[in-house]
Coordinates of C-alpha atoms in Angstrom, one line a residue:
Chain O
M1 CA 123.2 -44.6 156.6
S2 CA 123.9 -45.5 159.5
D3 CA 122.9 -43.9 162.9
D4 CA 126.9 -43.5 164.1
A5 CA 130.4 -44.3 162.3
T6 CA 133.5 -44.7 164.5
A7 CA 137.0 -44.2 163.0
F8 CA 140.4 -44.6 164.3
V9 CA 143.4 -41.9 163.5
P10 CA 147.0 -42.4 164.7
G11 CA 148.5 -40.0 166.7
H12 CA 151.9 -38.1 163.4
V13 CA 154.9 -37.1 165.0
T14 CA 157.4 -35.0 161.9
G15 CA 160.8 -35.2 162.6
F16 CA 161.9 -33.3 160.1
F17 CA 159.7 -32.0 157.0
S18 CA 160.8 -29.1 154.3
A19 CA 157.3 -26.7 153.5
H20 CA 155.8 -26.6 150.5
P21 CA 153.1 -24.1 149.9
A22 CA 151.6 -24.0 146.5
D23 CA 148.0 -21.5 145.4
D24 CA 145.7 -25.2 145.2
P25 CA 145.9 -26.9 149.0
A26 CA 145.7 -30.4 147.2
V27 CA 149.4 -29.6 145.7
A28 CA 150.7 -27.8 148.7
G29 CA 151.8 -30.2 151.1
S30 CA 155.8 -31.0 153.2
R31 CA 158.5 -33.6 152.3
G32 CA 160.0 -35.0 155.5
A33 CA 159.4 -38.0 157.7
G34 CA 157.6 -39.3 161.6
L35 CA 156.1 -41.5 163.4
T36 CA 152.4 -42.5 163.5
L37 CA 151.6 -43.4 167.0
S38 CA 149.9 -46.4 168.0
H39 CA 148.2 -43.5 170.6
G40 CA 145.7 -41.2 169.0
V41 CA 142.2 -39.8 168.4
T42 CA 138.6 -41.8 168.0
V43 CA 136.5 -39.8 165.8
T44 CA 132.5 -41.0 166.0
V45 CA 130.2 -39.2 163.7
E46 CA 126.2 -38.6 164.3
P47 CA 123.7 -36.6 162.1
A48 CA 122.5 -33.2 163.7
Q49 CA 121.0 -30.6 162.8
E50 CA 123.4 -27.9 163.1
T51 CA 127.6 -28.9 163.5
T52 CA 129.1 -29.5 166.5
V53 CA 132.8 -30.7 167.9
S54 CA 133.9 -31.4 170.7
L55 CA 137.1 -33.2 171.7
D56 CA 138.1 -35.1 175.5
G57 CA 133.9 -34.2 176.3
E58 CA 134.3 -30.8 175.8
A59 CA 133.2 -28.2 172.4
V60 CA 136.0 -27.2 170.8
E61 CA 136.4 -24.6 167.8
M62 CA 138.5 -26.4 164.7
P63 CA 137.5 -25.2 161.4
P64 CA 139.2 -28.2 159.6
V65 CA 136.6 -30.1 160.7
A66 CA 133.4 -28.2 159.7
D67 CA 135.3 -27.6 156.4
V68 CA 135.3 -31.5 155.8
L69 CA 131.7 -31.8 156.8
R70 CA 130.7 -28.4 154.5
A71 CA 132.3 -30.4 151.1
L72 CA 130.6 -33.5 152.4
G73 CA 127.6 -31.6 152.2
V74 CA 126.3 -32.3 155.7
T75 CA 125.9 -31.2 159.5
A76 CA 127.0 -33.5 161.9
A77 CA 127.9 -33.8 165.9
V78 CA 131.7 -34.7 166.6
D79 CA 132.9 -36.7 169.0
A80 CA 136.6 -36.8 169.2
E81 CA 138.4 -38.6 172.1
S82 CA 141.8 -38.0 171.9
D83 CA 145.4 -40.1 173.8
L84 CA 147.4 -37.2 173.1
P85 CA 147.6 -32.8 174.1
L86 CA 146.5 -30.7 170.9
G87 CA 149.2 -28.4 169.3
A88 CA 151.8 -29.4 171.3
G89 CA 153.2 -31.6 167.6
F90 CA 151.1 -34.4 167.6
G91 CA 149.0 -33.9 164.9
V92 CA 145.4 -33.9 166.4
S93 CA 143.2 -31.6 163.8
G94 CA 145.0 -33.6 161.3
A95 CA 143.1 -36.7 163.0
M96 CA 140.0 -35.2 163.3
A97 CA 139.7 -33.8 160.0
L98 CA 140.7 -37.4 158.8
G99 CA 138.4 -39.2 161.2
T100 CA 135.7 -37.0 160.6
A101 CA 136.5 -37.3 156.8
L102 CA 135.9 -41.5 156.8
A103 CA 133.2 -41.6 159.7
A104 CA 131.1 -39.0 157.9
N105 CA 131.5 -40.7 154.4
A106 CA 130.0 -44.3 156.3
V107 CA 127.4 -42.5 158.4
F108 CA 126.2 -40.5 155.0
G109 CA 127.3 -42.9 152.7
C110 CA 128.7 -40.6 150.9
G111 CA 130.3 -43.1 148.1
R112 CA 133.7 -41.0 148.3
S113 CA 137.3 -43.1 148.1
E114 CA 139.7 -42.9 150.3
N115 CA 141.9 -41.1 148.6
E116 CA 139.1 -38.5 148.2
L117 CA 138.7 -38.5 151.8
V118 CA 142.4 -37.8 152.7
T119 CA 142.2 -35.2 149.6
L120 CA 138.8 -33.6 151.8
A121 CA 141.0 -33.5 155.0
H122 CA 143.9 -33.0 153.8
V123 CA 142.7 -29.3 152.2
A124 CA 140.8 -28.4 154.7
E125 CA 143.8 -28.7 157.2
V126 CA 146.1 -27.5 154.6
R127 CA 143.4 -24.2 154.8
A128 CA 143.9 -23.6 158.6
G129 CA 147.3 -23.1 158.0
T130 CA 147.6 -26.2 160.8
G131 CA 149.5 -28.9 159.2
L132 CA 150.7 -29.8 155.7
G133 CA 151.9 -33.1 156.2
D134 CA 150.1 -34.8 158.7
V135 CA 147.2 -35.9 157.2
V136 CA 148.5 -38.4 154.3
A137 CA 151.4 -39.7 157.0
Q138 CA 148.3 -40.2 159.6
A139 CA 146.5 -42.2 156.6
R140 CA 149.2 -44.2 155.9
G141 CA 150.4 -45.4 159.1
G142 CA 154.1 -47.3 160.2
M143 CA 157.0 -44.6 159.4
P144 CA 155.4 -42.1 156.7
V145 CA 158.1 -40.5 154.9
R146 CA 157.3 -37.9 152.5
V147 CA 158.8 -37.8 148.9
E148 CA 156.8 -35.9 147.1
P149 CA 154.1 -33.2 149.4
G150 CA 150.9 -33.4 148.5
A151 CA 147.2 -35.4 148.6
P152 CA 146.9 -38.2 147.1
D153 CA 146.9 -37.3 143.6
Y154 CA 150.5 -35.3 144.1
G155 CA 152.3 -36.3 147.1
R156 CA 154.1 -39.4 147.1
M157 CA 155.2 -41.6 150.3
D158 CA 157.6 -44.3 151.3
G159 CA 158.1 -46.1 154.6
I160 CA 160.9 -47.1 157.3
P161 CA 160.5 -50.9 157.8
A162 CA 160.1 -50.3 161.4
R163 CA 158.4 -49.9 164.8
P164 CA 159.6 -49.4 167.6
E165 CA 158.2 -48.3 170.8
I166 CA 158.2 -44.6 171.3
E167 CA 158.2 -43.0 173.8
Y168 CA 157.2 -38.9 174.9
V169 CA 157.1 -35.8 177.0
A170 CA 154.9 -32.7 175.9
F171 CA 156.4 -29.8 177.8
G172 CA 153.9 -27.6 175.6
G173 CA 152.5 -25.9 172.5
L174 CA 154.5 -23.8 169.4
S175 CA 151.9 -22.6 167.3
T176 CA 152.3 -24.7 163.9
A177 CA 150.7 -21.3 162.3
D178 CA 152.9 -19.4 163.2
V179 CA 155.8 -20.9 162.5
L180 CA 154.6 -22.0 158.8
S181 CA 153.3 -17.9 158.4
G182 CA 157.5 -17.1 159.1
D183 CA 160.3 -17.0 156.9
T184 CA 161.1 -21.2 156.8
T185 CA 164.4 -20.6 153.9
A186 CA 166.5 -22.0 156.7
L187 CA 163.7 -25.3 158.2
T188 CA 163.7 -26.1 154.5
A189 CA 166.6 -26.1 153.1
A190 CA 166.6 -28.7 156.6
G191 CA 164.6 -30.7 156.0
E192 CA 165.5 -31.2 152.4
T193 CA 168.9 -31.9 153.6
A194 CA 168.0 -34.4 156.4
L195 CA 165.1 -36.4 153.4
E196 CA 167.8 -36.5 151.2
A197 CA 170.5 -38.5 153.6
L198 CA 167.1 -40.6 155.5
R199 CA 166.1 -41.7 151.3
A200 CA 170.0 -43.1 151.5
E201 CA 169.8 -44.5 154.0
P202 CA 166.4 -45.3 155.7
T203 CA 166.4 -46.4 159.2
L204 CA 165.2 -45.7 162.2
D205 CA 168.7 -44.5 163.4
R206 CA 168.9 -42.6 160.7
F207 CA 165.8 -40.8 161.2
V208 CA 166.4 -39.8 164.6
A209 CA 169.8 -38.8 163.9
E210 CA 168.6 -36.6 161.0
S211 CA 165.0 -35.4 162.7
R212 CA 168.2 -33.9 165.3
R213 CA 170.2 -31.7 163.3
F214 CA 166.9 -30.8 161.6
A215 CA 165.4 -29.5 164.9
R216 CA 169.3 -27.8 165.9
D217 CA 170.1 -26.2 161.8
A218 CA 166.0 -24.7 162.0
D219 CA 166.1 -23.2 165.3
L220 CA 163.4 -25.0 166.4
L221 CA 164.6 -26.3 169.3
T222 CA 163.0 -25.1 173.2
D223 CA 165.7 -25.1 176.0
R224 CA 163.5 -27.6 177.5
V225 CA 163.7 -29.1 174.3
E226 CA 167.3 -29.3 174.1
A227 CA 167.9 -30.3 177.7
A228 CA 165.6 -33.3 177.0
I229 CA 167.0 -34.3 174.4
E230 CA 170.7 -33.8 175.7
D231 CA 169.5 -36.3 178.7
V232 CA 168.3 -39.2 176.7
R233 CA 171.5 -39.1 175.2
A234 CA 173.3 -39.2 178.3
A235 CA 171.6 -42.1 179.1
G236 CA 172.6 -43.9 176.1
G237 CA 169.0 -43.1 174.3
D238 CA 168.4 -41.6 171.4
G239 CA 165.5 -39.1 170.6
S240 CA 164.1 -35.8 169.2
M241 CA 161.4 -33.2 168.8
A242 CA 157.6 -33.2 167.4
M243 CA 157.6 -30.9 164.7
L244 CA 156.0 -28.2 166.2
G245 CA 155.5 -28.6 169.8
E246 CA 157.2 -28.3 172.8
T247 CA 157.7 -32.2 172.7
V248 CA 160.1 -34.5 173.0
F249 CA 160.2 -38.1 171.3
A250 CA 162.5 -41.2 172.0
V251 CA 163.0 -44.5 171.0
G252 CA 162.4 -47.8 173.5
S253 CA 162.8 -46.7 177.0
G254 CA 165.0 -43.9 176.6
L255 CA 163.4 -40.8 178.5
S256 CA 162.5 -43.3 181.3
D257 CA 166.6 -44.6 181.5
A258 CA 166.7 -41.1 181.3
G259 CA 164.7 -40.2 184.6
Y260 CA 161.7 -38.8 183.0
D261 CA 158.3 -40.0 183.6
P262 CA 157.2 -40.3 179.6
E263 CA 153.8 -41.4 178.1
R264 CA 154.8 -45.2 176.4
C265 CA 153.1 -45.7 172.7
R266 CA 154.3 -47.7 169.7
V267 CA 154.3 -46.9 166.0
H268 CA 151.3 -48.3 164.7
P269 CA 151.2 -50.9 162.4
A270 CA 148.3 -49.0 160.3
G271 CA 146.8 -46.1 158.5
S272 CA 143.3 -44.4 160.0
T273 CA 140.8 -46.5 159.6
L274 CA 136.6 -46.9 160.2
R275 CA 136.1 -49.9 163.1
S276 CA 135.1 -52.8 162.1
E277 CA 131.7 -52.7 161.4
Chain Y
M1 CA 171.3 -57.8 162.6
S2 CA 169.3 -59.8 165.2
D3 CA 168.6 -63.8 165.0
D4 CA 165.7 -63.6 163.2
A5 CA 162.6 -61.7 162.1
T6 CA 159.2 -62.2 161.3
A7 CA 156.3 -60.2 159.4
F8 CA 152.7 -60.5 158.9
V9 CA 151.4 -59.7 155.6
P10 CA 147.1 -60.1 155.1
G11 CA 145.7 -62.0 152.7
H12 CA 144.8 -60.6 149.7
V13 CA 141.6 -62.2 147.1
T14 CA 141.2 -59.8 143.6
G15 CA 137.8 -59.9 142.5
F16 CA 138.6 -57.9 139.1
F17 CA 141.4 -56.9 137.6
S18 CA 142.7 -56.4 133.5
A19 CA 146.5 -57.6 133.2
H20 CA 148.9 -54.9 132.1
P21 CA 152.7 -57.4 131.5
A22 CA 155.7 -55.0 130.4
D23 CA 158.7 -55.9 129.9
D24 CA 160.7 -54.3 133.3
P25 CA 158.7 -56.2 135.9
A26 CA 158.6 -53.4 137.6
V27 CA 156.8 -51.5 135.4
A28 CA 154.4 -54.9 135.3
G29 CA 151.3 -55.6 136.9
S30 CA 147.2 -55.4 137.4
R31 CA 145.1 -53.0 137.6
G32 CA 141.9 -54.2 139.9
A33 CA 140.2 -54.5 143.7
G34 CA 140.3 -56.3 145.7
L35 CA 140.1 -57.4 149.8
T36 CA 142.7 -57.8 151.9
L37 CA 142.0 -60.1 155.1
S38 CA 143.0 -60.4 158.6
H39 CA 144.2 -64.3 157.8
G40 CA 147.4 -64.7 156.0
V41 CA 150.6 -65.7 156.2
T42 CA 153.3 -65.3 159.3
V43 CA 156.9 -65.4 157.6
T44 CA 159.9 -65.7 160.5
V45 CA 163.8 -65.5 158.8
E46 CA 167.2 -66.4 159.9
P47 CA 169.7 -66.3 158.4
A48 CA 171.5 -69.6 157.0
Q49 CA 174.4 -71.3 155.1
E50 CA 172.0 -72.4 152.1
T51 CA 168.4 -70.9 151.8
T52 CA 165.5 -73.2 152.7
V53 CA 161.7 -72.4 152.6
S54 CA 159.0 -73.9 154.4
L55 CA 155.4 -73.9 154.6
D56 CA 153.1 -74.6 158.0
G57 CA 156.4 -77.2 158.5
E58 CA 156.8 -78.5 155.3
A59 CA 159.9 -77.6 152.7
V60 CA 158.3 -75.6 149.4
E61 CA 159.4 -74.6 145.7
M62 CA 158.6 -70.7 146.1
P63 CA 161.0 -69.6 143.3
P64 CA 159.9 -65.4 143.8
V65 CA 160.5 -66.2 147.8
A66 CA 164.8 -67.8 146.7
D67 CA 164.5 -64.9 144.3
V68 CA 163.7 -62.1 147.0
L69 CA 167.0 -63.2 148.9
R70 CA 169.4 -63.2 146.2
A71 CA 168.1 -59.7 145.6
L72 CA 169.8 -58.7 148.7
G73 CA 172.3 -61.1 148.6
V74 CA 171.6 -63.3 151.3
T75 CA 170.9 -66.8 152.6
A76 CA 168.1 -67.9 155.7
A77 CA 165.9 -70.0 156.4
V78 CA 162.5 -69.2 155.7
D79 CA 159.1 -71.0 157.6
A80 CA 155.7 -70.0 156.8
E81 CA 152.5 -70.2 158.5
S82 CA 149.4 -69.7 156.8
D83 CA 146.1 -69.5 157.4
L84 CA 145.1 -69.6 154.2
P85 CA 145.2 -72.7 151.6
L86 CA 148.2 -71.9 148.1
G87 CA 147.0 -71.9 144.5
A88 CA 143.4 -71.1 146.2
G89 CA 143.5 -67.4 145.2
F90 CA 144.9 -65.4 148.0
G91 CA 148.1 -64.1 147.4
V92 CA 150.1 -66.7 149.6
S93 CA 153.4 -67.0 147.2
G94 CA 153.1 -63.0 147.0
A95 CA 152.5 -62.9 150.9
M96 CA 156.1 -64.9 151.0
A97 CA 157.9 -62.7 149.2
L98 CA 156.4 -59.7 150.8
G99 CA 156.6 -60.9 153.9
T100 CA 160.6 -62.5 152.8
A101 CA 161.7 -58.4 152.2
L102 CA 160.3 -56.8 155.1
A103 CA 162.0 -59.8 157.6
A104 CA 165.4 -60.5 155.7
N105 CA 165.4 -56.8 155.2
A106 CA 165.4 -56.8 159.6
V107 CA 167.8 -60.0 160.4
F108 CA 170.3 -58.6 157.6
G109 CA 170.0 -54.8 158.6
C110 CA 169.8 -54.5 154.7
G111 CA 168.8 -51.2 154.7
R112 CA 165.8 -50.8 152.0
S113 CA 162.9 -48.4 152.7
E114 CA 159.4 -50.3 152.6
N115 CA 158.8 -49.9 148.8
E116 CA 162.3 -50.5 148.0
L117 CA 161.2 -53.7 149.9
V118 CA 157.7 -54.2 148.5
T119 CA 159.5 -53.4 144.4
L120 CA 161.7 -56.4 145.4
A121 CA 158.8 -59.0 146.3
H122 CA 156.6 -57.3 143.2
V123 CA 159.1 -57.8 140.7
A124 CA 160.2 -61.5 142.1
E125 CA 156.2 -62.4 141.7
V126 CA 156.3 -61.1 138.3
R127 CA 158.9 -63.1 137.0
A128 CA 158.0 -65.9 138.6
G129 CA 154.3 -65.3 136.9
T130 CA 152.4 -66.3 140.1
G131 CA 151.0 -62.9 140.1
L132 CA 150.5 -59.4 139.1
G133 CA 148.9 -57.4 141.8
D134 CA 149.2 -59.0 145.0
V135 CA 152.3 -57.6 146.7
V136 CA 151.4 -54.0 146.1
A137 CA 147.8 -55.0 147.7
Q138 CA 148.7 -56.3 149.9
A139 CA 151.3 -53.3 151.2
R140 CA 148.6 -51.8 150.8
G141 CA 145.6 -53.0 153.5
G142 CA 142.2 -52.4 153.6
M143 CA 140.3 -53.1 150.4
P144 CA 142.9 -51.8 147.4
V145 CA 142.4 -50.2 144.6
R146 CA 144.7 -51.2 142.2
V147 CA 144.1 -47.5 140.0
E148 CA 147.7 -47.6 137.9
P149 CA 149.4 -50.8 137.7
G150 CA 153.0 -52.2 138.7
A151 CA 156.0 -51.3 142.2
P152 CA 155.0 -47.8 144.0
D153 CA 157.8 -45.6 141.9
Y154 CA 155.0 -46.5 138.6
G155 CA 151.9 -47.6 140.3
R156 CA 149.1 -45.7 142.1
M157 CA 146.2 -47.0 144.4
D158 CA 143.1 -46.0 146.0
G159 CA 141.2 -48.1 148.8
I160 CA 136.8 -48.5 149.9
P161 CA 136.9 -47.0 152.9
A162 CA 135.1 -50.0 154.6
R163 CA 135.9 -52.9 156.8
P164 CA 133.0 -55.9 156.8
E165 CA 133.8 -59.4 157.8
I166 CA 134.3 -61.8 155.6
E167 CA 133.5 -65.8 154.9
Y168 CA 135.0 -68.2 152.3
V169 CA 135.2 -71.1 150.6
A170 CA 138.2 -73.0 149.0
F171 CA 136.7 -75.6 147.0
G172 CA 140.4 -75.8 144.8
G173 CA 143.2 -74.1 142.9
L174 CA 143.2 -72.3 139.4
S175 CA 146.9 -72.1 138.4
T176 CA 147.5 -68.0 138.2
A177 CA 150.4 -68.9 135.7
D178 CA 147.9 -71.1 133.5
V179 CA 145.2 -68.0 133.3
L180 CA 147.9 -65.5 133.1
S181 CA 149.8 -67.0 130.1
G182 CA 147.3 -67.7 127.7
D183 CA 144.9 -65.0 126.0
T184 CA 143.8 -62.1 128.9
T185 CA 142.1 -59.6 126.5
A186 CA 138.5 -60.4 126.8
L187 CA 139.4 -60.3 131.3
T188 CA 141.1 -56.9 130.4
A189 CA 138.2 -55.4 128.9
A190 CA 136.2 -56.8 131.4
G191 CA 138.2 -55.4 134.1
E192 CA 138.6 -52.4 132.9
T193 CA 134.8 -52.1 132.6
A194 CA 134.4 -52.8 136.3
L195 CA 137.5 -50.6 137.8
E196 CA 135.9 -47.8 135.5
A197 CA 132.2 -48.5 137.4
L198 CA 133.9 -49.1 140.4
R199 CA 135.2 -45.9 140.5
A200 CA 132.1 -43.6 139.7
E201 CA 130.6 -45.6 143.5
P202 CA 133.4 -46.4 145.1
T203 CA 131.4 -48.6 148.1
L204 CA 131.3 -52.2 149.0
D205 CA 128.2 -53.0 147.3
R206 CA 129.6 -52.0 143.4
F207 CA 132.8 -53.6 144.3
V208 CA 130.9 -57.1 145.3
A209 CA 128.6 -56.6 141.8
E210 CA 131.3 -55.9 140.1
S211 CA 133.2 -58.0 140.5
R212 CA 130.2 -61.1 139.9
R213 CA 130.0 -59.1 136.7
F214 CA 133.9 -59.5 135.8
A215 CA 133.4 -63.4 136.7
R216 CA 131.1 -63.9 134.4
D217 CA 132.3 -61.7 131.0
A218 CA 135.4 -63.4 131.8
D219 CA 134.5 -67.3 131.6
L220 CA 136.0 -67.9 135.1
L221 CA 133.2 -69.3 136.3
T222 CA 133.6 -73.2 137.8
D223 CA 130.5 -74.5 137.6
R224 CA 130.9 -75.2 142.0
V225 CA 131.7 -71.5 142.5
E226 CA 128.6 -70.3 140.6
A227 CA 126.9 -72.3 142.5
A228 CA 127.9 -71.2 145.8
I229 CA 127.6 -67.2 144.8
E230 CA 123.8 -68.3 143.7
D231 CA 123.2 -69.5 147.0
V232 CA 124.8 -66.7 149.0
R233 CA 122.5 -64.3 146.5
A234 CA 119.8 -66.7 147.2
A235 CA 119.9 -66.4 150.8
G236 CA 119.7 -62.5 150.7
G237 CA 123.5 -62.5 151.3
D238 CA 126.5 -61.5 148.3
G239 CA 129.7 -62.7 147.0
S240 CA 132.1 -63.6 144.4
M241 CA 134.8 -65.5 143.2
A242 CA 138.0 -65.7 144.4
M243 CA 141.1 -64.1 141.0
L244 CA 142.7 -66.8 140.4
G245 CA 141.0 -69.9 142.7
E246 CA 138.2 -72.3 142.8
T247 CA 137.7 -69.6 146.0
V248 CA 133.8 -67.8 146.7
F249 CA 134.3 -65.3 149.3
A250 CA 131.1 -63.3 150.6
V251 CA 130.1 -60.3 152.6
G252 CA 129.1 -60.5 156.1
S253 CA 127.2 -64.6 157.1
G254 CA 126.9 -64.8 153.6
L255 CA 128.1 -68.0 153.2
S256 CA 126.9 -69.1 156.7
D257 CA 124.0 -68.0 156.1
A258 CA 123.4 -70.1 152.5
G259 CA 124.1 -73.6 154.1
Y260 CA 127.6 -73.2 154.1
D261 CA 131.0 -74.2 156.9
P262 CA 133.2 -71.1 155.8
E263 CA 136.4 -70.1 157.1
R264 CA 135.5 -65.9 158.5
C265 CA 137.7 -63.3 158.9
R266 CA 138.0 -59.6 157.8
V267 CA 139.2 -56.8 156.3
H268 CA 142.5 -56.1 157.3
P269 CA 143.0 -52.5 157.9
A270 CA 146.6 -52.5 157.8
G271 CA 149.2 -54.1 154.9
S272 CA 152.1 -56.1 155.5
T273 CA 154.2 -55.4 158.5
L274 CA 157.0 -56.6 160.9
R275 CA 156.0 -58.1 163.9
S276 CA 157.5 -55.3 166.9
E277 CA 160.5 -56.0 168.5

């Protein structure tokens, strides 16, 4: 048992998805595609008498993190530092759950495999209603395509072989739990159509185009988001909306070229990982 | 279509394995576990009238690379630079095939997904008889466990959540094709036993211990390799043999501590990836 351990988990922006609920949270999940980002969450876990969770120095309630620690049978102080805003479609809660699983396994010598740890974090996210597909995407890295939903024993992943620079602007939050608990029929139909088109042509350009079509067809665009995407396209770039947040992402310098002041990062080459010993 | 594209593929050392031949090379493969290394192969692909392949500036015959280009319907100049010796158990031929697939897809705009590219490279390696499991491991990164054999549509992977420093000494080569074309019954039985033990306890220590047991039980140790592993253990470290090469790897500073002059690297956090545009 070491004193503490640290894991890095990339952010994840979903471009489009379909929801696939199931009684077993390891079977539940989403199909769809997204981008993992070099901006992400660094999670440090240290043994403690009582579990506490902080994000950027502030105490936070984060049910999936507590759930992961309970499943491992440990109590710990979990300290997360994030480049990304919470609740804006970057998978921060999934990253905290997954980073906690990886770091706690190392610090307490729990002896779980990577798939087992991803499953713990995925199940915790599904139970909390805060995400369906971020965790498996963040475990993989790159531009993940969720071909079949669920934790590693059930799901299947592919990827788009591209590693572009990405810009983003976060205007505000949308509640993933609210959208996922509503009627997802139209959303899921639009997501399935987009996935079929992307699998026929698994390229960056097709991903962004299908993401835009999905955001419109699933009726998730806010006025600010719609205007920013139009600005990016008018300036010769392309982008879409992060699912689920009031956030716009663009390829390359798309948002800068349109006169915005975005954050800049890249598609992350790796999945979640322990910081080297 | 760009002028050229470059991919990096980590080296891969198998600690133990079982061979699972099949008529369909996408179904064929190996089960087992290994380490991907931060030392690897950088592959640059440029369109050319006729296919040529070089490794560290020397023209080489590399049937899996030519096979991948044929499958993509292109001809190209492929230039590889490697930190690792060829034929010594580091998966250099698999890395060249996989790096060629990723870079050629980018440079010629072939529009294949990552799984499709991994499948092309895996099939080319199996056909050439130069490897059964390196390509899928190199696509994944970390410490890959091949739970089920074959290309992504058929296989299943897990991983050991550890990222240690690794040292290695390569004394010379062994022919993968010779071992794989001989009687693999004892080898496969030892590999299956090792995999079962590792899956019950998916840790770095268990991986190294099962690798040592496999090398002995499968009767693959040479005198030099056996002596070096004994030296590492006598100095308080642990290590085993790279399958298949006359190569010893050790965790941390195991070989230095035993008085050897090893190469040093780390377990690589990421799988194969295009160099960012």
